[in-house]
Tab-separated table of C-alpha atoms in Angstrom:
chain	number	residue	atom	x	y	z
A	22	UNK	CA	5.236	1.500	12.642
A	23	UNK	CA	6.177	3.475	9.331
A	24	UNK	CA	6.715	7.058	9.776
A	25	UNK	CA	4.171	7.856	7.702
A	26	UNK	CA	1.035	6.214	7.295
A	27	UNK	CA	-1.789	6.288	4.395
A	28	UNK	CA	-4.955	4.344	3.683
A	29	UNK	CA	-4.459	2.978	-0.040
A	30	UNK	CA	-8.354	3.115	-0.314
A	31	UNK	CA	-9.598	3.152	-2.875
A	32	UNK	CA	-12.147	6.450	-2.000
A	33	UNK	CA	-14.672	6.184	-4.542
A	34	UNK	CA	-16.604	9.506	-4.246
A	35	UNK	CA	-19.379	11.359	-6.377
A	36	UNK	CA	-19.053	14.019	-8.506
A	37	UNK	CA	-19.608	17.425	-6.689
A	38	UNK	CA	-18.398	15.399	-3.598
A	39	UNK	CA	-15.955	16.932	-0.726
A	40	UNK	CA	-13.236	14.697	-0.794
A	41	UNK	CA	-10.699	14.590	2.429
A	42	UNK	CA	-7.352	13.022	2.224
A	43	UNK	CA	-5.328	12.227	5.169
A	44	UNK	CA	-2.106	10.804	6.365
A	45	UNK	CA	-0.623	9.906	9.870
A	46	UNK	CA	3.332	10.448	10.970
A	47	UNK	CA	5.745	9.743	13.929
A	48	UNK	CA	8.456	11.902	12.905
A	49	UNK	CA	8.079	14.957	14.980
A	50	UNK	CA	10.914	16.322	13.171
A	51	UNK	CA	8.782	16.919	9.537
A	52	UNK	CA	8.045	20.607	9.185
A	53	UNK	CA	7.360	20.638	5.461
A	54	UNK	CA	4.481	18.616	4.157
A	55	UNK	CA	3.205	18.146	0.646
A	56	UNK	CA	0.590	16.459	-1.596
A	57	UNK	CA	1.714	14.811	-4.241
A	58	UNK	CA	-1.071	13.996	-7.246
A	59	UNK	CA	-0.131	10.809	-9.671
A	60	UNK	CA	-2.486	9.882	-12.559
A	61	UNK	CA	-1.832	6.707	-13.944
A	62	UNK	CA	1.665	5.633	-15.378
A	63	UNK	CA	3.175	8.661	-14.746
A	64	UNK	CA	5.292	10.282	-12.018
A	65	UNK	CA	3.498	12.754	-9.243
A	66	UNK	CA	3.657	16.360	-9.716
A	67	UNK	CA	3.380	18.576	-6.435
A	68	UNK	CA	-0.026	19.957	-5.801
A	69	UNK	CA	1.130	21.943	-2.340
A	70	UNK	CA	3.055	22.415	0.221
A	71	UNK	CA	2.693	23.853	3.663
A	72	UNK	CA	5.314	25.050	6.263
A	73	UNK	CA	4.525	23.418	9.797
A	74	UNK	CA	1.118	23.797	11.198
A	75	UNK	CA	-1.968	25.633	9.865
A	76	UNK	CA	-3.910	25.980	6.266
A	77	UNK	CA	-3.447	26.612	2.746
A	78	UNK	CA	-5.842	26.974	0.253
A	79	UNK	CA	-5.360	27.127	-3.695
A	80	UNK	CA	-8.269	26.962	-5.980
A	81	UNK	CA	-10.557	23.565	-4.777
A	82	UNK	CA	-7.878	22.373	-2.865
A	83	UNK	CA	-7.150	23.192	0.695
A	84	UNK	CA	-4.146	21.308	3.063
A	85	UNK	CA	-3.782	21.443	6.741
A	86	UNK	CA	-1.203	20.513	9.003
A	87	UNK	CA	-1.972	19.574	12.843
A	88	UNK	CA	1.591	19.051	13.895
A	89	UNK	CA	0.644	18.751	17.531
A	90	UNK	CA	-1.400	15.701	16.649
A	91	UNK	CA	0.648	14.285	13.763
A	92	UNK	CA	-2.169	14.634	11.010
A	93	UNK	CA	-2.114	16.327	8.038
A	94	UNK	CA	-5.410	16.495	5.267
A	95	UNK	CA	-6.158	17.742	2.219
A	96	UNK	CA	-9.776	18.423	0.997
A	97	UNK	CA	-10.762	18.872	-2.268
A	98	UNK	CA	-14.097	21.023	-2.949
A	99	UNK	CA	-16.407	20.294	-6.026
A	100	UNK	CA	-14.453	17.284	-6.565
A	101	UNK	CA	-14.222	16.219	-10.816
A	102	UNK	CA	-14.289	13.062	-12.603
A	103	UNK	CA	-10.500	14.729	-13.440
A	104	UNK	CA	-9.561	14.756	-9.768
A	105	UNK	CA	-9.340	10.833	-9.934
A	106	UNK	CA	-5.749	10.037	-9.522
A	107	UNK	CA	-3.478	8.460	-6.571
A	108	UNK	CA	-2.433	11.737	-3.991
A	109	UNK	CA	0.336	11.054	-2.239
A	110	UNK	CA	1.061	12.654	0.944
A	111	UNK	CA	5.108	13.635	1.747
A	112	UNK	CA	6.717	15.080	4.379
A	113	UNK	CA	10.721	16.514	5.457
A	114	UNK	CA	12.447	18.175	7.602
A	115	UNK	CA	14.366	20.755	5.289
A	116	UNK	CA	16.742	19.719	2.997
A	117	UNK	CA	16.160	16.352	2.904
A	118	UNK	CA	14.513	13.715	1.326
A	119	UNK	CA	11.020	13.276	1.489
A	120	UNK	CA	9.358	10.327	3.361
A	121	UNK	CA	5.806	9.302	1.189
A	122	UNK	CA	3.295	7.879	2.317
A	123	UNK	CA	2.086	4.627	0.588
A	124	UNK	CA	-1.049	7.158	-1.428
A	125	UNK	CA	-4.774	7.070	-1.850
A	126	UNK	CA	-5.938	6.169	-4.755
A	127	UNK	CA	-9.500	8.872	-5.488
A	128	UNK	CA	-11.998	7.552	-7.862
A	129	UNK	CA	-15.020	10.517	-8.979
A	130	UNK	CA	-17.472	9.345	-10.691
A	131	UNK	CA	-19.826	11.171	-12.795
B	15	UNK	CA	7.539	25.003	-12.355
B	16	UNK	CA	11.066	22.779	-12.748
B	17	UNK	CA	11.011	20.466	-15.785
B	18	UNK	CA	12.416	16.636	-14.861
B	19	UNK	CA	12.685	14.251	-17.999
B	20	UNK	CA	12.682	11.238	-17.661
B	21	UNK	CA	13.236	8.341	-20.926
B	22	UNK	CA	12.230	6.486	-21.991
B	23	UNK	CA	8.743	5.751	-20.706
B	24	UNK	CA	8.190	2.382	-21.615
B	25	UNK	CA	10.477	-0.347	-22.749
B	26	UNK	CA	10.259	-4.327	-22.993
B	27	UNK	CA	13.643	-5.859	-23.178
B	28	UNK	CA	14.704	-9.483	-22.951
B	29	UNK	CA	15.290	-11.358	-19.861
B	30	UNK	CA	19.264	-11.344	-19.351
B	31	UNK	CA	19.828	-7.800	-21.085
B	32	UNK	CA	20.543	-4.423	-19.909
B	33	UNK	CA	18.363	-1.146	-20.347
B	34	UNK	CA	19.451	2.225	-19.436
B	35	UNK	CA	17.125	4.911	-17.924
B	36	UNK	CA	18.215	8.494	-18.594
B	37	UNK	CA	16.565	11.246	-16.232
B	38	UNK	CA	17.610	15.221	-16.821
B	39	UNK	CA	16.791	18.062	-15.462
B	40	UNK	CA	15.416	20.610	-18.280
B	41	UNK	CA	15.528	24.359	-16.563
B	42	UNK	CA	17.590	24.009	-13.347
B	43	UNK	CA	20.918	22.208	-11.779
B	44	UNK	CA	20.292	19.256	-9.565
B	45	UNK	CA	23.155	18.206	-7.140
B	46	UNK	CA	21.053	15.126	-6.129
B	47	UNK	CA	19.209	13.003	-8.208
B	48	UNK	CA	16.963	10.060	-6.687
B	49	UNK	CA	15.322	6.929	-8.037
B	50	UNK	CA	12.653	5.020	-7.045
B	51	UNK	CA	10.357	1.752	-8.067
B	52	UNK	CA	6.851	1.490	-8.090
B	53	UNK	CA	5.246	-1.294	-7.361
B	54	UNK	CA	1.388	-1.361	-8.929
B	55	UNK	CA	-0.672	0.318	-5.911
B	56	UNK	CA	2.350	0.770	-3.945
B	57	UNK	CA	4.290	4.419	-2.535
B	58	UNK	CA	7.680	5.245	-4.126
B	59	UNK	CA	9.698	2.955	-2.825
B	60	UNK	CA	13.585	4.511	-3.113
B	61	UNK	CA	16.340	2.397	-4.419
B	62	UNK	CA	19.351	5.113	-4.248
B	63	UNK	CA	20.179	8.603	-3.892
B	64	UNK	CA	22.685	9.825	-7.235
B	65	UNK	CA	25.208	12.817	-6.395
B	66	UNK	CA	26.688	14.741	-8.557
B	67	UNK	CA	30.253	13.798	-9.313
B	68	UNK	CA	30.395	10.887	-6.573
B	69	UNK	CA	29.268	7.434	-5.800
B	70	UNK	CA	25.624	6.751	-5.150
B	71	UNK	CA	23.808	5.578	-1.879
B	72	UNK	CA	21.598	2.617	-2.070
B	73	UNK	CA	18.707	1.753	-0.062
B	74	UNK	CA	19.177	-1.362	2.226
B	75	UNK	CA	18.388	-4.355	-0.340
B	76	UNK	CA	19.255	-2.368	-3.085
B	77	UNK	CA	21.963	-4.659	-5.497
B	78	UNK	CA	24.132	-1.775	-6.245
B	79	UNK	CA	25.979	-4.373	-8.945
B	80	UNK	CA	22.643	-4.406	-10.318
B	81	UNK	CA	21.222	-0.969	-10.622
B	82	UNK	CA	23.973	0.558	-11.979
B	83	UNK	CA	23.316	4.613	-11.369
B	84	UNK	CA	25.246	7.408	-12.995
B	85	UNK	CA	25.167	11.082	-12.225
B	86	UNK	CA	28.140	12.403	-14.360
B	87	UNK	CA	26.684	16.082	-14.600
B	88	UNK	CA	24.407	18.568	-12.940
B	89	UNK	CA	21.368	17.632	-15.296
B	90	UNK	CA	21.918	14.151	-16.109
B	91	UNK	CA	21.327	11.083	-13.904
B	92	UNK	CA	20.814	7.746	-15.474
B	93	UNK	CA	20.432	4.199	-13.926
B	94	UNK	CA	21.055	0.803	-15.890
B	95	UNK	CA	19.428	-2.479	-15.081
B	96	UNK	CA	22.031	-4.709	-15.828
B	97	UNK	CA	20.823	-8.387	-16.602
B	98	UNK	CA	17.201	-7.954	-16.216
B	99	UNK	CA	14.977	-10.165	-14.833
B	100	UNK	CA	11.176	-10.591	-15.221
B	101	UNK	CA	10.875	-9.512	-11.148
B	102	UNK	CA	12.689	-6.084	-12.406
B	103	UNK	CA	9.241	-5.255	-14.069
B	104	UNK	CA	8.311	-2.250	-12.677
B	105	UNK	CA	7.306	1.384	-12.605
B	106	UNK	CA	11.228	3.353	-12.289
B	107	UNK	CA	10.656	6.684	-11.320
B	108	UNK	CA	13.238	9.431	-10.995
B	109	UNK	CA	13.177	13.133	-9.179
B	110	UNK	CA	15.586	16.098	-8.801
B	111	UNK	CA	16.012	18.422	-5.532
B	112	UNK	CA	15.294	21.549	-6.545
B	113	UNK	CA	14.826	24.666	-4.573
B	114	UNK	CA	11.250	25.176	-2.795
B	115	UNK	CA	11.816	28.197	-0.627
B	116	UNK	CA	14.373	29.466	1.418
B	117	UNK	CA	15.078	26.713	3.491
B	118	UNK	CA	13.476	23.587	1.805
B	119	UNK	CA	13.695	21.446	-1.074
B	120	UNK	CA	11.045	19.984	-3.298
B	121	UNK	CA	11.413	16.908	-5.379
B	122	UNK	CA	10.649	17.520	-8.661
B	123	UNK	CA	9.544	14.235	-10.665
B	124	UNK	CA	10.150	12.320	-14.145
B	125	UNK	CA	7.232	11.014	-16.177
B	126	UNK	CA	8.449	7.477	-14.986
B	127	UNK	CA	9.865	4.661	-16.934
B	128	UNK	CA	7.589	1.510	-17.259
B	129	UNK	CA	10.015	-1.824	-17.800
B	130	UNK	CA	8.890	-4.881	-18.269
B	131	UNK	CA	10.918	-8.049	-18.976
B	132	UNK	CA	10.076	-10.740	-21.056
């Protein structure tokens, strides 16, 4: 079992669309978790991070951490032809490197 | 936010011949340096982590004789494919720890480096 797990998809979604993201881990250790968003041929830039359990919310995008069941999601309101990119969930313990998950690729459509 | 460059993005080289892939960080020191390779549809998969001043660690499978990687200052990392192959086609990929918060990290990421090898 990988320590953290990601459906590839792809998520094809409408425009408008809620779109939830979602990953699975083992590691009970990971307290920081983060969303990674990668267009095409080019390197992911961090979209947000959150601090153990709980929400956080910037602009359309909102990211929650259930540590107690080892699932973490990030929704995206009002979703944009823009928004279509890979997102690629990450998670550490502290100072250390990050463990990715595999990433989703999001299609919006007009 | 922190400012990783990566270069160059895209090079074709012949089969047999080396290529060097330079990764800085612009605005802010970074002890550790990592690399990875990305396969098409495929997560970051990391080849080595690149310390400052000392040796790197490679991933299990890594050819370290292969993927040369050289961290000589605080800002510069680079990592040199030494007698490439067609199978070294890929997507190289580089980030810098840089400070998050108090206690955490963030990886901070390079535009990538597409090889191929003809």
């Amino acid at each position: 079992q990988k320590e953290v797990e990601q459906d590839p998809g792809p998520l094809s979604v409408p425009e408008g669309a809620i779109v939830s993201l979602n990953c699975t881990y083992s590691n009970s250790a990971f307290q920081y978790f983060m969303w990674y968003r990668q267009y095409s041929r080019k390197g992911p830039e961090l979209l947000m991070y959150t601090y153990s359990s709980g929400n956080k919310e910037d602009g359309r995008f909102t990211a929650q951490v259930d540590k107690s069941s080892k699932y973490i999601s990030l929704f995206i309101r009002d979703s944009q032809p823009s928004d279509s990119a890979t997102y690629l969930c990450a998670m550490s313990r502290g100072s250390y490197i990050p463990t990715f998950g595999r990433g989703t690729s999001l299609i919006v459509h007009p | 936010g922190a400012v990783v460059s990566q270069h160059p993005s895209r090079v074709i080289c012949k089969s047999g011949t080396s290529v060097k892939i330079e990764c800085r960080s612009l605005d802010f020191q970074a002890t550790t340096m990592f690399w990875y390779r990305q396969f098409p549809k495929q997560s970051l998969m990391l080849m080595a982590t690149s310390n400052e001043g000392s040796k790197a660690t490679y991933e299990q499978g890594v050819e370290k004789d292969k993927f040369l990687i050289n961290h000589a200052s605080l800002t510069l990392s680079t990592l040199t494919v030494t007698s490439a192959h067609p199978e070294d086609s890929s997507f190289y990929i580089c980030s810098a720890l840089g400070a998050l918060g108090a206690e955490n990290t963030e990886a901070f990421f390079g535009q990538g480096t597409r090889l191929t090898v003809v």
